[in-house]
Every structure is written in C-alpha cells, then in structure tokens.
Short mmCIF file of C-alpha atoms and ligand atoms in Angstrom, two decimals:
data_model
loop_
_atom_site.label_atom_id
_atom_site.label_comp_id
_atom_site.label_asym_id
_atom_site.label_seq_id
_atom_site.Cartn_x
_atom_site.Cartn_y
_atom_site.Cartn_z
CA MET A 1 -17.31 6.51 -6.28
CA SER A 2 -17.36 10.26 -5.77
CA ASP A 3 -15.31 12.17 -3.17
CA PHE A 4 -16.60 12.49 0.40
CA ILE A 5 -17.18 15.83 2.09
CA GLU A 6 -15.87 16.06 5.65
CA THR A 7 -18.65 16.99 8.06
CA HIS A 8 -16.72 18.80 10.78
CA GLY A 9 -15.85 22.33 9.67
CA SER A 10 -13.46 23.53 12.36
CA ILE A 11 -10.69 21.81 14.29
CA PRO A 12 -10.72 22.26 18.07
CA VAL A 13 -7.61 23.58 19.84
CA VAL A 14 -6.93 20.70 22.20
CA GLU A 15 -3.70 21.95 23.81
CA GLU A 16 -1.27 24.83 23.85
CA CYS A 17 2.47 24.74 24.42
CA ASP A 18 5.61 26.83 24.05
CA VAL A 19 7.47 24.34 21.88
CA PHE A 20 5.96 21.63 19.71
CA VAL A 21 8.34 18.88 18.63
CA GLY A 22 7.23 16.85 15.63
CA GLY A 23 8.73 13.34 15.71
CA GLY A 24 10.34 11.41 18.55
CA GLY A 25 13.47 10.04 16.88
CA ILE A 26 16.90 10.95 18.28
CA ALA A 27 16.59 14.49 16.90
CA GLY A 28 13.14 14.98 18.43
CA VAL A 29 14.24 13.60 21.79
CA ALA A 30 17.26 15.92 21.87
CA ALA A 31 15.12 18.89 20.80
CA ALA A 32 12.39 18.25 23.37
CA LEU A 33 14.93 17.78 26.16
CA ALA A 34 16.83 20.95 25.25
CA ALA A 35 13.62 22.99 25.03
CA ALA A 36 12.27 21.68 28.34
CA ARG A 37 15.58 22.49 30.06
CA GLN A 38 15.10 26.09 28.99
CA GLY A 39 11.97 26.07 31.15
CA THR A 40 9.38 25.84 28.38
CA LYS A 41 6.23 23.76 28.12
CA VAL A 42 6.96 21.11 25.50
CA ILE A 43 4.77 18.63 23.63
CA LEU A 44 6.38 15.93 21.52
CA ALA A 45 4.12 14.09 19.06
CA GLU A 46 5.18 10.71 17.73
CA LYS A 47 3.10 8.52 15.43
CA GLN A 48 4.64 5.32 16.75
CA CYS A 49 4.41 3.97 20.29
CA VAL A 50 8.04 4.26 21.24
CA LEU A 51 10.78 6.90 21.16
CA GLY A 52 13.96 6.70 19.10
CA GLY A 53 12.70 6.49 15.51
CA LEU A 54 15.12 4.68 13.24
CA ALA A 55 17.58 4.19 16.09
CA THR A 56 15.15 1.97 18.02
CA SER A 57 12.09 1.07 15.91
CA GLY A 58 14.35 0.86 12.86
CA LEU A 59 16.93 -1.29 14.74
CA VAL A 60 19.75 1.02 13.69
CA VAL A 61 21.56 0.38 16.94
CA ILE A 62 25.02 1.77 16.32
CA TYR A 63 25.71 5.14 17.89
CA LEU A 64 28.23 6.38 15.32
CA PRO A 65 31.23 8.44 16.46
CA LEU A 66 31.19 11.61 18.47
CA CYS A 67 34.81 12.13 17.43
CA ASP A 68 36.78 13.02 14.29
CA GLY A 69 38.83 9.80 14.20
CA ARG A 70 41.98 11.72 15.09
CA GLY A 71 41.42 11.69 18.82
CA ASN A 72 39.26 14.82 19.08
CA GLN A 73 35.74 14.82 20.41
CA MET A 74 33.51 16.89 18.12
CA SER A 75 29.97 16.52 19.47
CA TYR A 76 29.16 17.44 23.04
CA GLY A 77 26.07 18.28 25.11
CA ILE A 78 22.99 16.10 24.60
CA ALA A 79 24.75 14.10 21.85
CA GLU A 80 27.21 12.87 24.47
CA GLU A 81 24.54 12.51 27.17
CA LEU A 82 22.40 10.26 24.92
CA PHE A 83 25.48 8.23 24.00
CA HIS A 84 25.99 7.33 27.67
CA LEU A 85 22.26 6.79 28.19
CA SER A 86 22.19 4.33 25.27
CA ILE A 87 24.52 1.98 27.17
CA VAL A 88 23.48 2.68 30.74
CA HIS A 89 22.39 -0.98 31.08
CA GLY A 90 25.27 -2.34 29.03
CA ALA A 91 26.45 -2.26 25.44
CA GLN A 92 25.88 -4.84 22.71
CA GLY A 93 29.50 -4.76 21.65
CA PRO A 94 32.91 -3.47 22.72
CA LEU A 95 33.02 -0.22 24.65
CA PRO A 96 35.15 2.67 23.37
CA GLU A 97 37.35 2.43 26.49
CA ALA A 98 39.71 5.22 25.44
CA TRP A 99 36.77 7.66 25.59
CA LEU A 100 35.29 6.50 28.86
CA GLU A 101 36.05 7.40 32.45
CA LYS A 102 39.34 5.55 32.77
CA GLY A 103 40.32 5.99 29.13
CA ARG A 104 43.70 7.28 28.10
CA GLU A 105 43.70 10.40 26.00
CA GLY A 106 46.70 9.22 23.99
CA GLU A 107 44.73 6.22 22.70
CA ARG A 108 41.76 8.19 21.41
CA GLY A 109 43.18 8.57 17.92
CA THR A 110 43.13 4.79 17.48
CA GLN A 111 39.57 4.15 18.62
CA ARG A 112 36.39 5.86 17.50
CA PHE A 113 33.91 7.14 20.09
CA GLU A 114 31.06 4.83 19.01
CA VAL A 115 29.06 1.94 20.42
CA GLN A 116 26.28 -0.57 19.77
CA PHE A 117 23.32 -0.29 22.16
CA ASN A 118 20.19 -2.20 23.08
CA PRO A 119 17.22 -0.44 21.43
CA VAL A 120 14.62 -1.45 24.02
CA CYS A 121 16.60 -0.14 27.00
CA PHE A 122 17.55 3.02 25.11
CA ALA A 123 13.95 3.79 24.08
CA ILE A 124 12.65 3.36 27.62
CA GLU A 125 15.49 5.37 29.15
CA MET A 126 14.83 8.23 26.71
CA GLU A 127 11.17 8.17 27.69
CA LYS A 128 12.12 8.39 31.39
CA LEU A 129 14.51 11.23 30.67
CA LEU A 130 11.92 13.28 28.80
CA GLN A 131 9.31 12.65 31.44
CA SER A 132 11.65 13.75 34.20
CA ALA A 133 12.35 16.95 32.22
CA GLY A 134 8.59 17.62 32.03
CA VAL A 135 8.10 16.91 28.31
CA ARG A 136 4.63 15.67 27.47
CA ILE A 137 4.90 12.79 25.03
CA TRP A 138 1.93 12.17 22.75
CA TYR A 139 2.34 8.70 21.30
CA ASP A 140 0.20 7.26 18.55
CA THR A 141 -0.34 10.80 17.33
CA ARG A 142 0.16 11.66 13.68
CA ILE A 143 0.93 15.17 12.50
CA CYS A 144 -1.36 15.98 9.57
CA ASP A 145 -1.03 19.67 8.90
CA VAL A 146 0.03 23.07 10.25
CA SER A 147 -1.51 26.49 10.49
CA ALA A 148 0.87 29.32 9.65
CA GLN A 149 0.19 33.02 9.27
CA GLY A 150 2.34 36.09 8.87
CA GLY A 151 5.58 34.11 8.70
CA ARG A 152 4.85 32.23 11.90
CA LEU A 153 3.62 28.78 12.65
CA ARG A 154 0.61 29.05 14.97
CA ALA A 155 -0.61 25.49 15.40
CA VAL A 156 0.04 21.91 14.40
CA ILE A 157 -2.89 19.70 13.45
CA VAL A 158 -2.66 16.16 14.75
CA GLU A 159 -4.85 13.09 14.65
CA ASN A 160 -5.04 10.38 17.30
CA GLN A 161 -7.52 8.35 19.34
CA ASP A 162 -9.29 11.58 20.34
CA GLY A 163 -9.83 12.57 16.72
CA ARG A 164 -8.35 15.54 14.93
CA GLY A 165 -7.14 18.49 16.99
CA ALA A 166 -4.93 21.55 16.86
CA ILE A 167 -2.03 22.17 19.22
CA GLY A 168 -1.31 25.86 19.51
CA THR A 169 2.38 26.65 19.85
CA LYS A 170 4.83 29.54 20.07
CA ALA A 171 7.55 27.66 18.18
CA ALA A 172 8.15 24.23 16.69
CA VAL A 173 10.84 21.76 15.72
CA ASP A 174 10.52 19.59 12.63
CA ALA A 175 12.18 16.30 13.58
CA THR A 176 9.97 14.12 11.37
CA GLY A 177 12.89 12.87 9.29
CA ASN A 178 11.28 14.12 6.07
CA ALA A 179 10.62 17.84 6.69
CA LEU A 180 6.87 17.33 6.98
CA LEU A 181 6.21 20.49 9.01
CA PHE A 182 8.26 22.60 6.63
CA ARG A 183 6.41 21.15 3.64
CA LYS A 184 3.03 21.78 5.20
CA ALA A 185 4.09 25.34 6.08
CA GLY A 186 4.98 25.99 2.43
CA GLU A 187 8.77 26.16 2.87
CA SER A 188 11.13 24.88 0.17
CA THR A 189 12.29 21.30 0.57
CA ARG A 190 14.38 19.04 -1.63
CA ARG A 191 14.37 15.36 -2.44
CA HIS A 192 17.49 13.23 -2.16
CA GLY A 193 19.00 12.56 -5.59
CA ARG A 194 19.68 8.85 -5.31
CA GLY A 195 16.79 7.62 -3.18
CA ASN A 196 16.83 4.37 -1.20
CA THR A 197 17.19 0.67 -1.91
CA VAL A 198 15.52 -1.88 0.34
CA ALA A 199 16.97 -2.71 3.78
CA GLY A 200 15.50 -4.93 6.47
CA TRP A 201 17.54 -5.28 9.62
CA TYR A 202 16.40 -7.81 12.17
CA TYR A 203 17.51 -9.49 15.37
CA ALA A 204 17.85 -13.24 15.39
CA ALA A 205 18.10 -15.32 18.53
CA THR A 206 20.97 -17.77 17.99
CA GLN A 207 22.79 -20.27 20.19
CA ASN A 208 25.36 -17.53 20.78
CA GLY A 209 22.77 -14.99 21.88
CA LEU A 210 21.15 -12.16 19.90
CA LYS A 211 22.58 -11.36 16.49
CA LEU A 212 21.81 -8.23 14.49
CA GLN A 213 21.34 -9.18 10.86
CA MET A 214 22.06 -6.09 8.77
CA LEU A 215 20.18 -6.96 5.63
CA GLY A 216 20.89 -4.22 3.10
CA PHE A 217 22.07 -0.68 3.65
CA ALA A 218 19.46 1.27 1.66
CA ASP A 219 22.10 3.08 -0.38
CA ALA A 220 23.21 0.68 -3.13
CA ALA A 221 24.58 2.42 -6.19
CA GLU A 222 22.83 1.72 -9.47
CA GLY A 223 24.03 -1.33 -11.42
CA THR A 224 26.13 -2.79 -8.59
CA GLU A 225 25.92 -6.27 -7.05
CA ARG A 226 24.36 -4.72 -3.98
CA ASP A 227 21.71 -3.10 -6.14
CA LYS A 228 20.72 -6.60 -7.32
CA GLU A 229 20.72 -7.96 -3.76
CA GLU A 230 18.81 -5.05 -2.28
CA GLY A 231 16.48 -5.08 -5.31
CA PRO A 232 14.20 -4.88 -7.12
CA GLN A 233 17.21 -3.86 -9.17
CA GLY A 234 17.23 -0.25 -10.25
CA ARG A 235 14.20 0.58 -8.09
CA ARG A 236 14.53 3.53 -5.71
CA PHE A 237 12.24 4.70 -2.90
CA TRP A 238 11.66 8.09 -1.26
CA GLY A 239 8.70 7.32 1.01
CA GLU A 240 6.50 9.79 -0.81
CA SER A 241 3.21 7.94 -0.91
CA ALA A 242 1.42 5.37 1.24
CA LYS A 243 1.55 2.96 -1.69
CA GLU A 244 5.31 3.31 -2.11
CA ILE A 245 5.98 3.01 1.65
CA SER A 246 3.84 -0.12 1.79
CA GLU A 247 5.67 -1.66 -1.16
CA TYR A 248 9.02 -0.90 0.49
CA LEU A 249 7.93 -2.42 3.80
CA THR A 250 6.51 -5.53 2.14
CA LEU A 251 9.78 -6.10 0.26
CA SER A 252 11.73 -5.53 3.46
CA HIS A 253 9.55 -8.01 5.39
CA GLN A 254 9.88 -10.65 2.68
CA ALA A 255 13.65 -10.21 2.55
CA THR A 256 13.82 -10.61 6.35
CA LEU A 257 11.94 -13.91 6.34
CA ALA A 258 13.81 -15.21 3.29
CA ASP A 259 17.15 -14.44 4.95
CA ALA A 260 16.17 -16.17 8.19
CA LEU A 261 14.92 -19.27 6.32
CA LYS A 262 18.02 -19.36 4.12
CA ARG A 263 20.28 -19.28 7.17
CA ALA A 264 18.25 -21.95 8.98
CA GLU A 265 18.57 -24.18 5.90
CA ALA A 266 22.31 -23.56 5.92
CA GLY A 267 22.45 -25.01 9.42
CA TRP A 268 22.27 -21.90 11.59
CA ILE A 269 20.34 -22.31 14.80
CA LEU A 270 18.35 -19.13 14.70
CA GLU A 271 14.95 -17.67 15.27
CA PRO A 272 13.95 -14.18 14.08
CA ALA A 273 13.34 -12.18 17.28
CA ALA A 274 12.63 -8.59 16.25
CA MET A 275 12.20 -6.79 12.96
CA THR A 276 12.27 -3.17 11.97
CA HIS A 277 9.04 -1.27 12.55
CA MET A 278 9.96 1.64 10.31
CA PRO A 279 10.92 1.81 6.65
CA GLN A 280 14.70 2.05 6.69
CA TYR A 281 15.08 5.06 4.44
CA ARG A 282 18.33 6.92 4.85
CA MET A 283 17.49 10.17 3.09
CA THR A 284 14.17 11.14 1.57
CA ARG A 285 13.37 14.86 1.76
CA CYS A 286 14.99 17.70 3.66
CA LEU A 287 14.61 21.42 4.17
CA TYR A 288 16.08 23.69 1.48
CA GLY A 289 16.90 26.33 4.03
CA GLU A 290 18.73 29.56 4.56
CA THR A 291 22.06 27.68 4.36
CA LEU A 292 22.76 24.45 2.49
CA MET A 293 25.47 22.49 4.32
CA SER A 294 28.15 21.12 2.02
CA GLU A 295 31.37 19.12 2.27
CA ALA A 296 33.16 22.22 1.04
CA ASP A 297 32.69 23.59 4.59
CA GLU A 298 35.02 20.91 5.95
CA GLY A 299 37.44 22.29 8.52
CA LYS A 300 36.18 25.87 8.08
CA PRO A 301 34.48 28.14 10.57
CA VAL A 302 30.94 28.74 9.31
CA CYS A 303 28.67 31.67 9.86
CA GLY A 304 26.81 31.03 13.12
CA SER A 305 27.88 27.61 14.37
CA VAL A 306 25.43 25.79 16.65
CA GLY A 307 27.51 22.63 17.15
CA MET A 308 30.08 20.36 15.54
CA VAL A 309 30.28 16.90 14.01
CA GLY A 310 32.94 14.54 12.68
CA ASP A 311 32.54 12.41 9.57
CA TRP A 312 31.44 8.89 10.51
CA ARG A 313 32.70 7.54 7.15
CA LYS A 314 36.35 8.52 7.43
CA ARG A 315 38.89 9.85 9.88
CA GLY A 316 39.76 13.51 9.77
CA PRO A 317 36.94 15.67 8.37
CA ARG A 318 35.17 17.89 10.87
CA PHE A 319 32.42 20.39 10.47
CA GLU A 320 30.75 23.26 12.26
CA VAL A 321 26.98 23.21 11.83
CA PRO A 322 25.51 26.55 10.72
CA TYR A 323 22.33 27.91 12.30
CA GLY A 324 21.03 28.62 8.79
CA ALA A 325 20.85 24.87 8.04
CA LEU A 326 18.07 24.59 10.64
CA CYS A 327 16.08 27.57 9.37
CA GLY A 328 13.75 28.01 6.45
CA THR A 329 13.34 31.28 4.60
CA ALA A 330 9.68 32.04 5.36
CA ILE A 331 8.65 30.77 8.80
CA GLU A 332 10.70 32.29 11.60
CA ASN A 333 9.63 30.08 14.54
CA LEU A 334 10.15 26.65 12.94
CA PHE A 335 13.49 24.80 13.16
CA ALA A 336 14.75 21.64 11.50
CA ALA A 337 16.49 18.84 13.39
CA GLY A 338 17.99 15.50 12.47
CA ARG A 339 17.97 13.93 9.06
CA CYS A 340 15.88 16.67 7.47
CA ILE A 341 18.14 19.69 8.01
CA SER A 342 19.29 21.64 4.98
CA ALA A 343 22.28 19.96 3.31
CA ASP A 344 23.39 18.89 -0.16
CA ASP A 345 23.34 15.15 -0.88
CA GLU A 346 26.92 14.39 0.18
CA MET A 347 26.73 16.39 3.38
CA TRP A 348 23.31 14.97 4.13
CA ASP A 349 25.01 11.58 4.45
CA VAL A 350 27.26 13.02 7.18
CA MET A 351 24.44 14.81 9.01
CA ARG A 352 21.79 12.05 9.02
CA VAL A 353 23.48 9.81 11.62
CA ILE A 354 22.61 9.53 15.30
CA PRO A 355 25.21 11.87 16.89
CA ALA A 356 24.66 14.60 14.28
CA CYS A 357 20.87 14.27 14.75
CA ALA A 358 21.34 14.84 18.49
CA VAL A 359 23.53 17.90 17.81
CA THR A 360 20.98 19.55 15.51
CA GLY A 361 18.16 18.44 17.80
CA GLN A 362 19.68 20.24 20.77
CA ALA A 363 20.31 23.37 18.71
CA ALA A 364 16.80 23.39 17.21
CA GLY A 365 15.09 22.74 20.56
CA THR A 366 17.07 25.50 22.24
CA ALA A 367 16.35 27.95 19.40
CA ALA A 368 12.65 27.11 19.56
CA ALA A 369 12.56 27.58 23.34
CA LEU A 370 14.21 31.00 23.08
CA THR A 371 11.96 32.23 20.25
CA PRO A 372 10.87 35.81 20.87
CA GLU A 373 7.35 37.04 20.13
CA LYS A 374 8.57 38.65 16.95
CA GLY A 375 11.41 37.54 14.72
CA ARG A 376 13.75 34.58 15.02
CA THR A 377 15.95 33.68 18.00
CA ALA A 378 19.10 35.78 17.72
CA LEU A 379 22.28 33.82 17.04
CA PRO A 380 24.29 35.21 20.03
CA THR A 381 21.42 34.33 22.40
CA LEU A 382 21.28 30.80 21.01
CA GLN A 383 25.04 30.30 21.09
CA GLU A 384 25.26 31.55 24.66
CA ALA A 385 22.55 29.09 25.78
CA LEU A 386 24.19 26.18 23.94
CA ARG A 387 27.60 26.95 25.45
CA ARG A 388 26.01 27.14 28.89
CA ASP A 389 24.60 23.65 28.26
CA GLY A 390 28.01 22.21 27.45
CA VAL A 391 28.01 22.37 23.64
CA LYS A 392 31.28 23.27 21.90
CA LEU A 393 30.72 25.37 18.82
CA SER A 394 34.03 26.20 17.28
CA LEU A 395 36.68 24.11 15.52
CA SER A 396 39.26 26.26 17.25
CA GLU A 397 38.15 24.69 20.55
CA VAL A 398 39.28 21.16 19.58
C1 FAD B 401 19.85 1.10 6.79
C2 FAD B 401 20.28 2.24 7.68
C3 FAD B 401 21.44 2.10 8.44
C4 FAD B 401 21.86 3.14 9.27
N1 FAD B 401 22.95 2.95 10.06
C5 FAD B 401 23.29 3.87 11.00
C6 FAD B 401 24.27 3.59 11.98
O1 FAD B 401 24.88 2.51 11.99
N2 FAD B 401 24.52 4.55 12.92
C7 FAD B 401 23.91 5.77 12.91
O2 FAD B 401 24.23 6.61 13.76
N3 FAD B 401 22.96 6.04 12.00
C8 FAD B 401 22.61 5.12 11.08
N4 FAD B 401 21.56 5.36 10.21
C9 FAD B 401 20.91 6.67 10.23
C10 FAD B 401 20.15 6.98 11.51
O3 FAD B 401 19.63 5.86 12.13
C11 FAD B 401 18.98 7.92 11.26
O4 FAD B 401 19.20 8.78 10.19
C12 FAD B 401 18.71 8.74 12.51
O5 FAD B 401 18.45 7.86 13.58
C13 FAD B 401 17.56 9.67 12.19
O6 FAD B 401 17.09 10.31 13.36
P1 FAD B 401 15.94 11.40 13.23
O7 FAD B 401 15.47 11.67 14.60
O8 FAD B 401 16.38 12.54 12.40
O9 FAD B 401 14.80 10.72 12.35
P2 FAD B 401 13.92 9.42 12.63
O10 FAD B 401 14.64 8.42 13.40
O11 FAD B 401 13.37 9.04 11.29
O12 FAD B 401 12.74 9.98 13.53
C14 FAD B 401 11.65 10.67 13.01
C15 FAD B 401 10.46 10.36 13.88
O13 FAD B 401 9.37 11.14 13.43
C16 FAD B 401 8.21 10.34 13.44
N5 FAD B 401 7.27 10.89 12.48
C17 FAD B 401 7.42 11.00 11.14
N6 FAD B 401 6.32 11.53 10.59
C18 FAD B 401 5.45 11.74 11.59
C19 FAD B 401 4.12 12.27 11.65
N7 FAD B 401 3.45 12.63 10.56
N8 FAD B 401 3.53 12.37 12.86
C20 FAD B 401 4.19 11.98 14.01
N9 FAD B 401 5.44 11.46 14.00
C21 FAD B 401 6.05 11.36 12.81
C22 FAD B 401 8.70 8.95 13.06
O14 FAD B 401 7.81 7.95 13.47
C23 FAD B 401 10.05 8.90 13.77
O15 FAD B 401 9.95 8.35 15.06
C24 FAD B 401 21.11 4.34 9.35
C25 FAD B 401 19.94 4.47 8.60
C26 FAD B 401 19.53 3.44 7.78
C27 FAD B 401 18.27 3.59 7.00
#
C-alpha cells in the first residue's frame, strides 16, 4: 500500500492562551496552578481523562518526602500544598505526624515527610483546584506538534474529538514526562541510559480492604534476580514507539493477572480492583538543557535556584534546583517540568519523584507566566515571584 496524502492543508487556530501546559501529571498540575495564580490565561492539555499522570493513572500513590531525612523541610509552595491535598479525605497509610499541625519539631529527624494517598480522591481534588484557579483543562487531547519561529514557540498542535487544531500561546510548559514539546521544537534531548523493566502495580480488594500490589519497580539492574522477575530478562523499554509501548503494556497486564491468579491459588481472598492505565516508565527521555543537574551539586548553592529537594533514597543529601535545568538552549519561552527536566541519569532518579515534579512544575509555570514579549523571564523576577508564593530557594534557609 502506498502512503496517503492528508487532504487538509492548514490547521485552524482553535484557541489562544498565555500559558500552554502540556501534560496533566503532578508537574503539569503544579505548573498550571502556578501560572494561573500569576493572573494568566492557562490551557492544560492531557491525553488521558484524569489528572495526575503516573501518580494517579499509574497508581504510584506514595508522595515521597518533602524533607531531607534530617528533620529539615526542603520543598515548599505547591509541593507542600499538593501533599496536603492528596490526603484531604484521608491517607492510605500512617500520617507523618511529626510534620503535621500538632507535630513536634524535635521528632522530624526520625520520620520522613511522606504519605500514601488515594489516587481517585487526589485526581478529583486536583481537578477542582485547577478549575477554581481558572485553568481550562482539555482532556482527551493529544499534543502532536508545535510551531516555533525565531527562537519562540508560537503554537501547539493538538488532536481531539474536534479534530486537529492549533493553540496559540505566549509561553509553554513541557510536562509530558518525555520532553515531547522540546523534541518537536528541535531542542536537544537525551535518553536515559538504562531504560525500564516491566512494572504493573494494581489494587486488589482483599478481606482486609484494598491492597496495593507493587509488581515490579521498572528499574531492575541487568542480570539480577529482579531482572528475571520483571522480564523479559535483559529487555529494556524507553516508550519510543507505539509498538514498544504496546508490548510493555501487554506484558504489564499479563503480569498483573498472573500475580492475582497466583495469589488466589495460594489462598488469598482477593479480587483485582484497579490496574495502571499508564506504562510505568520511570525515566525515558529528558531535556538536555542549559544546565544538566548532577549529584555533584549536592549541598551546594547553584546558579539561579528555583526551589529545593531532598533525596528520597537516603537521608541527608539536599539540592537546589537551577533555573537552567528547566530551560533549553534555543526556545526562550518553553520550560521543562517534572520527570523531563535536564539532569544526568543519577540526578534524574532524584528529580523524577512526585515532590520534585511539583517543585519544578511550580517554577516552570511561574516562569512561563512571567515571560516577556522578548527574551526569557529574568531570574530575579522569577525568584521574587516564587518567594512571594512561599517557595524557599536557598540551602542557607534550612
Ligand atoms: C514503578 C514506579 C514507581 C514509582 N514510585 C514512586 C513513588 O513511590 N513515589 C513518588 O513520588 N514517585 C514515584 N515514581 C515516580 C513518579 O510517579 C513520576 O515520575 C511522577 O509522578 C512524574 O510526574 P510528571 O508530571 O513529571 O509526569 P507524568 O506523571 O508522566 O505526567 C505526564 C502527563 O503528560 C501526559 N502526556 C504525555 N504525552 C502527552 C501528549 N502527547 N499529549 C497530551 N498529554 C500527554 C500523560 O498522559 C501524563 O498524564 C514511580 C514511578 C514508577 C514508574
């Protein structure tokens, strides 16, 4: 069969906004909220039918720590606000009492500021929050392309029930999880070195209530037992083609059912209740931006901090997040947020988790909202706005 020629020559401009946010995961939600609070007209496009991305559709329901494990809170602003929102109707596990209203400061070094939440309540509460801030959410809308000229992104091309259309915008945030907008705009991006093994988390209804079955962690090292379990052994995925994504999802689905049946045979009283609706990739592709975050920055002031994070993996390390990790080198009005900011592989593992995604989301959304007609948002302007919105930027403050 020969190729088809598309019949429609031009793409209609269907909407215009000040800030376009691509992707409605935690990073996109934080970015859209931050931009709307700066008084801008925001559109958020999400290809799924729910907000939260991996944190809700992917059933990754653990809000990892906002602290450094030594009793210091690192991430503030929207990262903290979303933490509280995630458990506004109750938590799925123990509360970090030391960090809550009646908590004792002296106990904070012994308990991490993290929690397990209910993904349905969290997704709906985030939707309410964005709506009350005036963000227009476009669900079931897939970003296909961008139009960029003279170092600026002018429009994002989307496809949904209405067909294909362009959304004109003054600035944009790439919160797609895989740097799609940056790629389409011709910026440099990089692929994660190790790739992903197969994971398939699901909820099972048991006689003791709901149980989260964490089947695989997507990051098994080559040749290990886990590599065999999360197989096919030696196989790695980056979500780079429809065929590969479909293969990953099929393996994940089969593993989910096999696990549930195996447990039922072993005498568990259980029924699978919810499965992941997103491929559970940890790291696929990110921006190769102005600054590449690295673990070598641990404990050091960086040039142009826009927020701070702790290390979810161990107690102690803390990092300032440089503005340059959100910026490409060619397009001045496009900012990265979440698990596709510019970082080397080790640091990427620190920055891809929920609290860090909220930190970079807030910074990117604010930068996009403050974008001038020419050039990029100036660092002092951005830092002043973030401080005003409750974000702490400097290690010397904790
Ligand atoms: C197995 C596993 C376990 C994990 N465990 C934890 C944990 O315990 N705690 C923790 O904090 N983190 C954990 N993480 C990491 C964390 O969940 C994610 O990295 C984080 O939620 C990513 O947020 P994000 O907003 O950057 O990206 P995503 O959640 O991926 O959001 C991106 C959004 O963009 C949308 N999108 C993508 N392309 C398009 C397009 N073309 N058009 C429109 N929309 C698009 C997607 O549908 C998605 O909603 C885990 C990850 C995995 C895979």
